Coordinates of C-alpha atoms in Angstrom, one line a residue:
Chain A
X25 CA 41.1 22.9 148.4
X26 CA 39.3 26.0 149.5
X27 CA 41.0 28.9 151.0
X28 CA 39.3 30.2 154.2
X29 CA 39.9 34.4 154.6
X30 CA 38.4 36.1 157.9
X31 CA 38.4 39.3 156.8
X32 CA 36.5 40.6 160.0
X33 CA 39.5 39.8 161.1
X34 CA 41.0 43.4 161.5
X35 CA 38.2 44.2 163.5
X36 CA 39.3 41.1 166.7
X37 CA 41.1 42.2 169.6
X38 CA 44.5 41.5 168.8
X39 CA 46.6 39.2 171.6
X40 CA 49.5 41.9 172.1
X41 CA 46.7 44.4 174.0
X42 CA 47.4 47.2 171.4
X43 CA 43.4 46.9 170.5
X44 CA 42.2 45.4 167.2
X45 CA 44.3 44.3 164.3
X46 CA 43.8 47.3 162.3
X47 CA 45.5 49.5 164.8
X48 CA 48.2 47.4 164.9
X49 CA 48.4 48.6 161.0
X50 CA 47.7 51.8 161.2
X51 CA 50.4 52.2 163.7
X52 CA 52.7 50.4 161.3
X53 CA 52.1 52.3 158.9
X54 CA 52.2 55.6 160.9
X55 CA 56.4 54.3 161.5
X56 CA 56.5 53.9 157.6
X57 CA 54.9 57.5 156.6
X58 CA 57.0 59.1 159.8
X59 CA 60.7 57.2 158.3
X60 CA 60.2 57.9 155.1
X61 CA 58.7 61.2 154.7
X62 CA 62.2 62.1 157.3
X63 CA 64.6 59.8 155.3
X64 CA 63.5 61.7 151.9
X65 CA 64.2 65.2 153.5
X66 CA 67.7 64.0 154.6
X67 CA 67.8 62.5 151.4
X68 CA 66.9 65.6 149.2
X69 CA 69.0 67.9 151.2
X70 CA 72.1 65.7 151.5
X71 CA 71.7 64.5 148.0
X72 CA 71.4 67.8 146.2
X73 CA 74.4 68.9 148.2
X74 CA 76.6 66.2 147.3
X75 CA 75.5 65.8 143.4
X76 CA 76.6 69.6 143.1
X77 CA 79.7 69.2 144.9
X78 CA 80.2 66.4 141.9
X79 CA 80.4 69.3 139.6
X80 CA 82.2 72.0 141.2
X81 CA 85.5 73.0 139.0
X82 CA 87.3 72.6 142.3
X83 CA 88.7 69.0 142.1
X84 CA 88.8 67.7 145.9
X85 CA 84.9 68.8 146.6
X86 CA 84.5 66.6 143.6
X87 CA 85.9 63.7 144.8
X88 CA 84.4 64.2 148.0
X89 CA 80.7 63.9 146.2
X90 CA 82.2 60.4 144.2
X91 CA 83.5 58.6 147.3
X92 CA 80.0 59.4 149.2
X93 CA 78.1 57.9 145.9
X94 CA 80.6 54.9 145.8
X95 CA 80.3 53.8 149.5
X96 CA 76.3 54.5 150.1
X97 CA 75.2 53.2 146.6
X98 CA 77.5 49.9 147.2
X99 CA 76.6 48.6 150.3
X100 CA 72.7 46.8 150.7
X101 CA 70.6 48.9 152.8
X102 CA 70.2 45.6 155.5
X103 CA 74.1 46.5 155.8
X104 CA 73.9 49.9 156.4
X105 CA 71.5 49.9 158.8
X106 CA 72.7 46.9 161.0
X107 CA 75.9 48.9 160.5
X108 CA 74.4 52.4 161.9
X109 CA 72.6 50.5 164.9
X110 CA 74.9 48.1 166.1
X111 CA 78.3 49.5 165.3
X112 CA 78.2 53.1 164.7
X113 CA 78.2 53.2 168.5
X114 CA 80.8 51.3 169.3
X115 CA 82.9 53.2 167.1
X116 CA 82.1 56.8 169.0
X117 CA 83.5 57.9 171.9
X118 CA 82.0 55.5 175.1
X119 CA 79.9 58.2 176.8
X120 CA 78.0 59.5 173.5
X121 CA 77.7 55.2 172.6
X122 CA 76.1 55.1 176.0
X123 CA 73.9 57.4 175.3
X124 CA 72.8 56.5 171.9
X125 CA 72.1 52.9 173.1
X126 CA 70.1 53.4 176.4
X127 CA 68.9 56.9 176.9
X128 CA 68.2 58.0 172.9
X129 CA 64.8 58.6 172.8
X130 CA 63.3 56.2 169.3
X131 CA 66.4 54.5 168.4
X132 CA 65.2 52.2 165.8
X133 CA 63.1 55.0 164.5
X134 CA 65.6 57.6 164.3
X135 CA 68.5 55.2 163.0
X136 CA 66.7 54.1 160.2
X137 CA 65.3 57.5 159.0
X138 CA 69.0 58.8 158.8
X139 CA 70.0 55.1 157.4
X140 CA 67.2 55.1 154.5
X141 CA 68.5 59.4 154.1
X142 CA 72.1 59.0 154.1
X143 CA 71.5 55.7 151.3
X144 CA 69.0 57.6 149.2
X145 CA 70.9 60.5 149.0
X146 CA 73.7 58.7 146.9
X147 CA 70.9 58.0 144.3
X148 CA 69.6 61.1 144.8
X149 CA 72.9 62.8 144.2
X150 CA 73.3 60.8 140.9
X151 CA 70.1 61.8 139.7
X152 CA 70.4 65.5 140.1
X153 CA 74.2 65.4 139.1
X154 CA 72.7 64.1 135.9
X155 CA 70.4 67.2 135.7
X156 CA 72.6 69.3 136.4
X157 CA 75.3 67.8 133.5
X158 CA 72.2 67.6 131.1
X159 CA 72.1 71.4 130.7
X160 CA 74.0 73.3 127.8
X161 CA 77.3 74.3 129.2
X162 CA 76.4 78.0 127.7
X163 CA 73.8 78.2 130.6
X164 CA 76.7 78.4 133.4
X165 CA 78.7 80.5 131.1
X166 CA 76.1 83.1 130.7
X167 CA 75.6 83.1 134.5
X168 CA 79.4 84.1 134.9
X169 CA 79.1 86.2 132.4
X170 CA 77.0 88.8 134.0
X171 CA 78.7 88.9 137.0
X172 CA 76.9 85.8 139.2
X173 CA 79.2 83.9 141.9
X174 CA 79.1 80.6 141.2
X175 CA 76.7 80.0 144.3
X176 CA 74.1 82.5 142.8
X177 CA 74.8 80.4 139.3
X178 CA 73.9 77.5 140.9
X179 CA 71.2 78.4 143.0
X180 CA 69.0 80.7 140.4
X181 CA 70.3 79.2 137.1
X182 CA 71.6 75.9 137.1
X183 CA 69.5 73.7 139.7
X184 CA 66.1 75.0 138.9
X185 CA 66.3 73.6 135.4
X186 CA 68.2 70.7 136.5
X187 CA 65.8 69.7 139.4
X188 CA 63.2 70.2 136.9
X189 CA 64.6 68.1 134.4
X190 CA 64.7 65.4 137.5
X191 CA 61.7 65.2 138.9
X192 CA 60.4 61.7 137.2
X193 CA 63.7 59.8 138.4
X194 CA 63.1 61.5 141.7
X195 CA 59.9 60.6 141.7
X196 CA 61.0 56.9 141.5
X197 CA 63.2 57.5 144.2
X198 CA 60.5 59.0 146.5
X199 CA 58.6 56.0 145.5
X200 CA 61.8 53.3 146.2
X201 CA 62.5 55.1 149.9
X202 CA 58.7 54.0 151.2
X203 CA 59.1 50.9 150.2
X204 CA 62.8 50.3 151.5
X205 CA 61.7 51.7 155.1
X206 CA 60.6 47.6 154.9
X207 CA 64.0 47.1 155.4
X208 CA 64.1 48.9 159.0
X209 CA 61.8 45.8 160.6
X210 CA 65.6 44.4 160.8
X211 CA 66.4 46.6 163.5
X212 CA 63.0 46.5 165.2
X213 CA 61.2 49.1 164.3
X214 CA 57.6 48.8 164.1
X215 CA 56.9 50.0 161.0
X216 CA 54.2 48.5 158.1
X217 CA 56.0 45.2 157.8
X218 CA 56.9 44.6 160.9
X219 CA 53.5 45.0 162.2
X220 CA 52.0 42.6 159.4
X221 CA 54.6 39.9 160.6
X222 CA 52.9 40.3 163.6
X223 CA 49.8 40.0 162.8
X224 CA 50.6 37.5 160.4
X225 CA 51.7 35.6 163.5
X226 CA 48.8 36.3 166.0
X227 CA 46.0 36.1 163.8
X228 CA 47.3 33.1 161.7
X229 CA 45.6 34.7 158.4
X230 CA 48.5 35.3 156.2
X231 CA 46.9 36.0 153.0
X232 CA 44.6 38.3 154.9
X233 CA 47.4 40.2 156.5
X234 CA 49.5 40.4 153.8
X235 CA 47.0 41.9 151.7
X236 CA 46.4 44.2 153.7
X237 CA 49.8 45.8 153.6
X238 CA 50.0 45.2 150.0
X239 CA 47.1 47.1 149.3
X240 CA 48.7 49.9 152.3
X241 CA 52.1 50.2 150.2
X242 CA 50.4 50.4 147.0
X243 CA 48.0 53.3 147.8
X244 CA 51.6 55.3 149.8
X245 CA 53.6 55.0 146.3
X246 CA 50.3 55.8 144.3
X247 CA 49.9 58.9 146.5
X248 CA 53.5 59.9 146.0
X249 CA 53.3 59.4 142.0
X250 CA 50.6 61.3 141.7
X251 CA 52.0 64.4 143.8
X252 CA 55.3 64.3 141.7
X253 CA 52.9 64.3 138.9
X254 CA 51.2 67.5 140.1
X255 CA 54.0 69.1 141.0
X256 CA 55.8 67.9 137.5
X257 CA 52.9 70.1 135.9
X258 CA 53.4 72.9 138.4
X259 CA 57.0 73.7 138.0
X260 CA 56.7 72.8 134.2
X261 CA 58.4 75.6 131.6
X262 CA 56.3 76.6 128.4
X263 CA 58.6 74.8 125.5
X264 CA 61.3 74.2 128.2
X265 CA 61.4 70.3 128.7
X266 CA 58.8 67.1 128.1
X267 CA 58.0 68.5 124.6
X268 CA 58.8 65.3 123.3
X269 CA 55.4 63.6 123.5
Chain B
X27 CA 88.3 110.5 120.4
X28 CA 91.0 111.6 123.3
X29 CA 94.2 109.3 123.2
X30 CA 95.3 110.0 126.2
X31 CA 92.3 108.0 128.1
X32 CA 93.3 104.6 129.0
X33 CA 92.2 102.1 126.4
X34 CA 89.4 100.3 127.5
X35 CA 90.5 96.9 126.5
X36 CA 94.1 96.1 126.7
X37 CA 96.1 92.8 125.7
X38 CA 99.8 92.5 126.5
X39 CA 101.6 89.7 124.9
X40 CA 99.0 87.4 125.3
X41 CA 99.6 83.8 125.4
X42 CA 97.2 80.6 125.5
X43 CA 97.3 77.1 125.0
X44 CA 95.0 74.3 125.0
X45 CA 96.8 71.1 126.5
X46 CA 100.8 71.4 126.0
X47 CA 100.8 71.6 122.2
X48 CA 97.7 73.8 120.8
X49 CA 99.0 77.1 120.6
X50 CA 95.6 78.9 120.6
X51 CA 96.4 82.6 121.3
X52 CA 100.0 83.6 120.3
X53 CA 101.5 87.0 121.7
X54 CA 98.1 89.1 121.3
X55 CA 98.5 93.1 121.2
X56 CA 95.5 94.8 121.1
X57 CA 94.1 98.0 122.2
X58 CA 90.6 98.6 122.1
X59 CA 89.5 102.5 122.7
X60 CA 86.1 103.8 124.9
X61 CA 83.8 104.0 122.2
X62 CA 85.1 102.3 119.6
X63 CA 83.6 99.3 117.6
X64 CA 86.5 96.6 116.3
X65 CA 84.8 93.8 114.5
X66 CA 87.3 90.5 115.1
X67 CA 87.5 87.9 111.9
X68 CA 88.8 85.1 110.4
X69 CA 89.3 81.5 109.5
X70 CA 87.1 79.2 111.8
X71 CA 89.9 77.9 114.4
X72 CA 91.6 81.1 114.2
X73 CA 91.3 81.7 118.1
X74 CA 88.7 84.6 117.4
X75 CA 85.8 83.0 120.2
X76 CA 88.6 82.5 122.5
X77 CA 90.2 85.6 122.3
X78 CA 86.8 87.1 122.9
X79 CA 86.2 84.8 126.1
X80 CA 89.9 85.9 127.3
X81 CA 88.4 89.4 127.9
X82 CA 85.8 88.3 130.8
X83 CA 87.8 85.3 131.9
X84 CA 85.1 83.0 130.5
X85 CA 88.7 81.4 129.5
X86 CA 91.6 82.1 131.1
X87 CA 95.0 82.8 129.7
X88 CA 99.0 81.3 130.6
X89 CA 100.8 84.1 129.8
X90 CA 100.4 88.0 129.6
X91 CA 98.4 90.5 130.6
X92 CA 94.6 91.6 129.9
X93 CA 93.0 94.6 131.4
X94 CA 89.9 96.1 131.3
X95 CA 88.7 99.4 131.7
X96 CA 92.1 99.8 134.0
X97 CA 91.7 96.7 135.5
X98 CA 93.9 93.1 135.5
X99 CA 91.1 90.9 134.3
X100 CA 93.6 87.7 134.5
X101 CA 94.8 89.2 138.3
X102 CA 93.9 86.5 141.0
X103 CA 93.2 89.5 143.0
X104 CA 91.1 90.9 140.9
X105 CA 87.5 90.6 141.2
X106 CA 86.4 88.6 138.7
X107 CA 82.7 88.8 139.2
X108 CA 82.7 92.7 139.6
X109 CA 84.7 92.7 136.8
X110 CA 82.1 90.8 134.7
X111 CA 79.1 93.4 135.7
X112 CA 80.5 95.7 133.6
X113 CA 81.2 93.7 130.3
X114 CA 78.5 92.8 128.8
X115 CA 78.7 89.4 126.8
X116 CA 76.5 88.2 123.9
X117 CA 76.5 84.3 122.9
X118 CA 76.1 83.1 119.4
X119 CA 73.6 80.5 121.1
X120 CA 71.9 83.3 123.2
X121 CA 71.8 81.3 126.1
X122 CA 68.8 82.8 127.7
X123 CA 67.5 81.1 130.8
X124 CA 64.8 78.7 129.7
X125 CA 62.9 78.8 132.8
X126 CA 62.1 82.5 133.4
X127 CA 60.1 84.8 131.7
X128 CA 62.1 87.8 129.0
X129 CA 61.5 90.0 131.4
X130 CA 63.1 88.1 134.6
X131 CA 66.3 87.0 132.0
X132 CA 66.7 90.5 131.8
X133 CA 66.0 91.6 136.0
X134 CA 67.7 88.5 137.6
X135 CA 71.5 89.7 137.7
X136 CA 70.4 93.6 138.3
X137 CA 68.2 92.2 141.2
X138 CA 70.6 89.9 142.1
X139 CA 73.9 91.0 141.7
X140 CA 74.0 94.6 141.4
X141 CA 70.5 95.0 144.1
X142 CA 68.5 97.1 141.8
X143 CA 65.0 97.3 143.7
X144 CA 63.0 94.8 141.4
X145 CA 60.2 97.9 140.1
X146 CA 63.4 99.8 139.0
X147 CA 65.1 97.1 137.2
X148 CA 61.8 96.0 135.6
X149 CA 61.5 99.2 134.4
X150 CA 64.9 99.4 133.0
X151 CA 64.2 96.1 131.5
X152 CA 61.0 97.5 129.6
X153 CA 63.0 100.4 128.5
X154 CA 65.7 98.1 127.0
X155 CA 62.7 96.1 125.4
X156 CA 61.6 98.8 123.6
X157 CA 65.0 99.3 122.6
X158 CA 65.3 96.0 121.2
X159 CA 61.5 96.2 119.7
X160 CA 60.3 93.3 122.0
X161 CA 58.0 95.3 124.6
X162 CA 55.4 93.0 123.6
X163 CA 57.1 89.3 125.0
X164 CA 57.9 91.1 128.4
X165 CA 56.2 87.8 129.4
X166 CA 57.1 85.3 126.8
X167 CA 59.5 82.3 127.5
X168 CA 62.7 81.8 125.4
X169 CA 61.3 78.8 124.3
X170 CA 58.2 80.3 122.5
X171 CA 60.5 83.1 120.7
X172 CA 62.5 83.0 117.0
X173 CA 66.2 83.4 117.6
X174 CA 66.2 86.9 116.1
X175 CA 63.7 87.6 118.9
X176 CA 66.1 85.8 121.7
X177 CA 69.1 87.4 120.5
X178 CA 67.9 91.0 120.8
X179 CA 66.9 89.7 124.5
X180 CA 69.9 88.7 125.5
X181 CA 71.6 91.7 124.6
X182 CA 68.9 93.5 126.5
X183 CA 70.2 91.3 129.4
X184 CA 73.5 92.2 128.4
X185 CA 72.9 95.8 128.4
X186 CA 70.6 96.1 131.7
X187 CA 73.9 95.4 134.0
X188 CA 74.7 99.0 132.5
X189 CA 77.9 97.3 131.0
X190 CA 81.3 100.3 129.7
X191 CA 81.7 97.3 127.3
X192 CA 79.4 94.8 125.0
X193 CA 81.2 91.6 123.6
X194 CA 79.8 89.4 120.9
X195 CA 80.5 86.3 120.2
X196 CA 79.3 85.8 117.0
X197 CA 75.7 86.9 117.1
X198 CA 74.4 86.1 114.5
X199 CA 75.9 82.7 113.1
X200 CA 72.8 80.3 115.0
X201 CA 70.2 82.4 113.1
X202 CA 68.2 82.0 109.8
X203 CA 69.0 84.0 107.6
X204 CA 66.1 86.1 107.2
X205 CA 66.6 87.2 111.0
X206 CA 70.4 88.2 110.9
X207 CA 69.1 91.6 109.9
X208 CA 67.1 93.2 113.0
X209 CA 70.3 91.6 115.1
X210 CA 72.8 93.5 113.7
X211 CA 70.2 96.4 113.4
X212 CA 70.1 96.5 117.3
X213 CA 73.8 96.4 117.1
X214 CA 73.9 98.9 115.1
X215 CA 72.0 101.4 117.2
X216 CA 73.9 100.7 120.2
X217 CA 77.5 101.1 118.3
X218 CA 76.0 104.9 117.6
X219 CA 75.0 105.5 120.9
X220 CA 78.7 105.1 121.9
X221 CA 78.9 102.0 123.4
X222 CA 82.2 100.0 123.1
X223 CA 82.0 96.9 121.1
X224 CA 84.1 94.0 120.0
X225 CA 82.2 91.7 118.1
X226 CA 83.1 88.2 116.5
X227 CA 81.2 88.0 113.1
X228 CA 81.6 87.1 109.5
X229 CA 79.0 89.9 109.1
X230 CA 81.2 92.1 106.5
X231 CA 78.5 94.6 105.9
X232 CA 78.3 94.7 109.1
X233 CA 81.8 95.3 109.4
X234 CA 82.2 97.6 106.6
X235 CA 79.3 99.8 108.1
X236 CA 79.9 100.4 111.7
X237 CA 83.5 99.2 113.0
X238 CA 86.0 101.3 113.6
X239 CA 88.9 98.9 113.1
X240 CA 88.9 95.4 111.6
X241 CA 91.3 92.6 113.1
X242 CA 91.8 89.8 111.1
X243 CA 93.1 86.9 113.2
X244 CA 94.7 83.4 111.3
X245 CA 96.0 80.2 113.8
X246 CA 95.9 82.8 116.7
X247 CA 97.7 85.2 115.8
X248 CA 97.1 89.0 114.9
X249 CA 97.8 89.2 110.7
X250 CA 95.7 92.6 110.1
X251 CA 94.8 95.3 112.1
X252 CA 93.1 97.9 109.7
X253 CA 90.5 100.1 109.1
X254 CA 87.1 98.5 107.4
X255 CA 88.0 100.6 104.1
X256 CA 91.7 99.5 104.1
X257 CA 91.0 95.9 105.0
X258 CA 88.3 94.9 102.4
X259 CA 90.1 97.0 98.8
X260 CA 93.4 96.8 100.1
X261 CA 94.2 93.7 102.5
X262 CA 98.3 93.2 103.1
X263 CA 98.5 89.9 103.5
X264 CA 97.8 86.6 101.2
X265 CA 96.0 84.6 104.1
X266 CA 93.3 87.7 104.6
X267 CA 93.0 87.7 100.7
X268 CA 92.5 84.1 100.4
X269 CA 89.9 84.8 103.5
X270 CA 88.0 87.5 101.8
X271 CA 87.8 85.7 98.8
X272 CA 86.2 82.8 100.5
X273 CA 83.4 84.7 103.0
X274 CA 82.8 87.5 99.9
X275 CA 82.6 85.4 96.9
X276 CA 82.5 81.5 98.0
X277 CA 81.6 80.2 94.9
X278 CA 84.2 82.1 92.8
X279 CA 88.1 81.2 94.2

């Protein structure tokens, strides 16, 4: 059996009009880069807020924080996002429903960036939560101590050690979130997967095609590794943390 | 001395418990004058960390009264965070902040809480680090320092909020021994220069040497409250006897 691969192939008009097959990549992948580079800012703003609420001494912000983690880390992500884009709109009031189902300009796109933010924030949340609870407890005391507001404790003592101490699960995260934007091709967007189905489906060369976005995905979570990396080294503390080696 | 200044640190009938059942803190009176030094000792479990950590509100307290420098500390109304500008507090684990430099431990709350332009609270920090002999690690990280060397910053931070009172949680307990010496030295210096002090320590010399008054405290309550001289040849009761015995001369009860 011999395997035939065209792999001029990206190079041939493609039948959809949209120009040769590699466009219809790079545009895919423009979708991917575009939701998850928004669906990790959601998810770094929304998560750090909620994994410090999870350790607030004031009990109901606490619970707050759990119940968020428990609902968005428990559901699959398909879920969530048929969920957000079939019906979340149903649920609002009719004219705003309307709206977000005929006149909202990207629907697909902007659905799954908030879906992918709102479900990476829970993990998100865990992670720096676990920084955060990682730390001596003398730290916070010696914050209060000398006359900080618990806000001021958090913001110039506690969180830049524990965000530190996070960064390789975060990296991991950051890593997870561009390869779970796959997940939006369920509610049509056009991102990296989506577009290789297609081609996959015009051009009839699978292994080409899929290799293709393989080799796409691959070089997006390499880029994001080594960034984390670099910025790993940059924030790193003489004697602080990672002196374990 | 002038009696007739409020005391600086005041406890009326104090009260705590941990849970329903551990009575830590039972009926505390205490008076602490501006400028004096009390040194606070006894068995471990005695309630002497906790009492210490009453004063700031580091833990609070179920019955009674605290006040500081004519303030409620234990008020709701109170300020709690003003309050703690001007008490300076020393941990036995120094506590330091592991990501800044000595000299940004020692600026962040000034900066920060107190808005001290950042060129004059650095140079009040390198004043207090000459104090404290450490001019030289201005830019050091905890991390790289001995514990002597962290100590003496953190009661530079301490000091740089311009506190009317230091507390000390037992200082010098987390160090080698070889290092206890140049703590209590910078303690030393700063009891003379009049500061008010209440220190947790099983330090005797130290006790001996620079406190005013030593309170010897036994399952949380108040058993002595003596000058050094009086407390260590002529202690009243059998439990501070037992305890002198045991931190002077362990090896002979």
């Amino acid at each position: 059996m011999t395997i035939n691969l065209d792999w001029g192939i990206f190079l041939q008009e493609s039948p959809t009009g949209d120009g040769p097959y590699w466009t219809m990549l790079a545009t895919g992948l423009q979708w991917t880069l575009a939701t998850a580079l928004t669906g990790w800012a959601i998810a770094l703003l929304v998560g750090s807020i909620v994994g410090v609420l999870r350790t607030v001494p004031y009990r109901p912000l606490a619970l707050l924080g759990d119940a968020y983690v428990e609902v968005f880390r428990n559901i699959p992500l398909l879920v969530q996002l048929f969920f957000w884009f079939f019906v979340w709109p149903e649920l609002l009031p009719a004219e705003i429903g309307r709206w977000m189902k005929q006149d909202m300009p990207y629907p697909e796109f902007i659905t799954a960036a908030l879906g992918l933010g709102w479900f990476t924030a829970a993990r998100v949340a865990e992670q720096v939560k676990s920084g955060i609870l990682s730390l001596p407890r003398g730290q916070k005391n010696a914050a209060l101590a000398l006359g900080f507001s618990l806000p001021q404790t958090y913001r110039l003592v506690i969180l830049p050690q524990a965000f530190r101490v996070v960064i390789p699960p975060l990296t991991s995260e950051f890593m997870n979130i561009f390869k779970n934007s796959a997940a939006a091709l369920a509610i049509g967007l056009t991102e990296l997967t989506f577009q290789m189905k297609q081609m996959v489906e015009y051009s009839n060369e699978v292994i080409v095609s899929i290799a293709a976005a393989t080799v796409l995905y691959m070089m997006l979570a390499f880029a994001v590794n080594r960034g984390m990396a670099w910025l790993e080294k940059k924030a790193r503390v003489p004697g602080m943390i990672g002196g374990g080696r | 001395m002038n009696s007739n200044v409020a005391p600086m640190i005041r406890f009326v009938n104090v009260n705590k418990w941990y849970g329903r059942d551990h009575h830590v803190l039972k009926n505390i009176n205490l008076e602490v004058r501006q400028g004096e030094v009390v040194v606070v000792c006894g068995p471990s479990g005695s309630g002497k960390s906790t009492l210490i950590r009453t004063i700031n509100q580091l833990e609070p307290i179920n019955d009674g009264e605290i006040w500081v420098d004519g303030v409620r500390a234990n008020d709701p109304r109170t300020d709690i965070n003003k309050l703690r500008e001007e008490v300076g507090f020393v941990f036995q684990h120094f506590n330091l902040y592991p990501h800044l430099s000595v000299l940004d431990n020692i600026t962040l709350a000034p900066i920060q809480v107190k808005k001290v332009p950042k060129d004059l609270a650095e140079r009040t920090a390198m004043e207090l680090l000459e104090r404290v002999g450490l001019a030289n690690k201005k830019d050091a990280y905890p991390a790289n320092l001995s514990g002597g060397q962290q100590q003496r910053v953190a009661i530079a931070r301490g000091l740089a909020m311009n506190p009317h009172v230091m507390l000390f949680d037992e200082p010098t307990s987390a160090l080698d021994p070889e290092m206890i010496g140049e703590v209590l030295a910078v303690m030393k210096q700063l009891a003379e220069s009049g500061m008010t002090m209440m220190v947790v320590t099983h330090e005797m010399g130290f006790a001996r040497e620079v406190a005013d008054r030593v309170i010897f405290l036994d399952h949380g309550e108040i058993v002595e409250d003596a000058k050094p001289d009086d407390f260590f040849t002529n202690p009243q009761t059998e439990r501070a006897r037992q305890f002198l015995r045991q931190i002077l001369a362990p090896l002979h009860q």
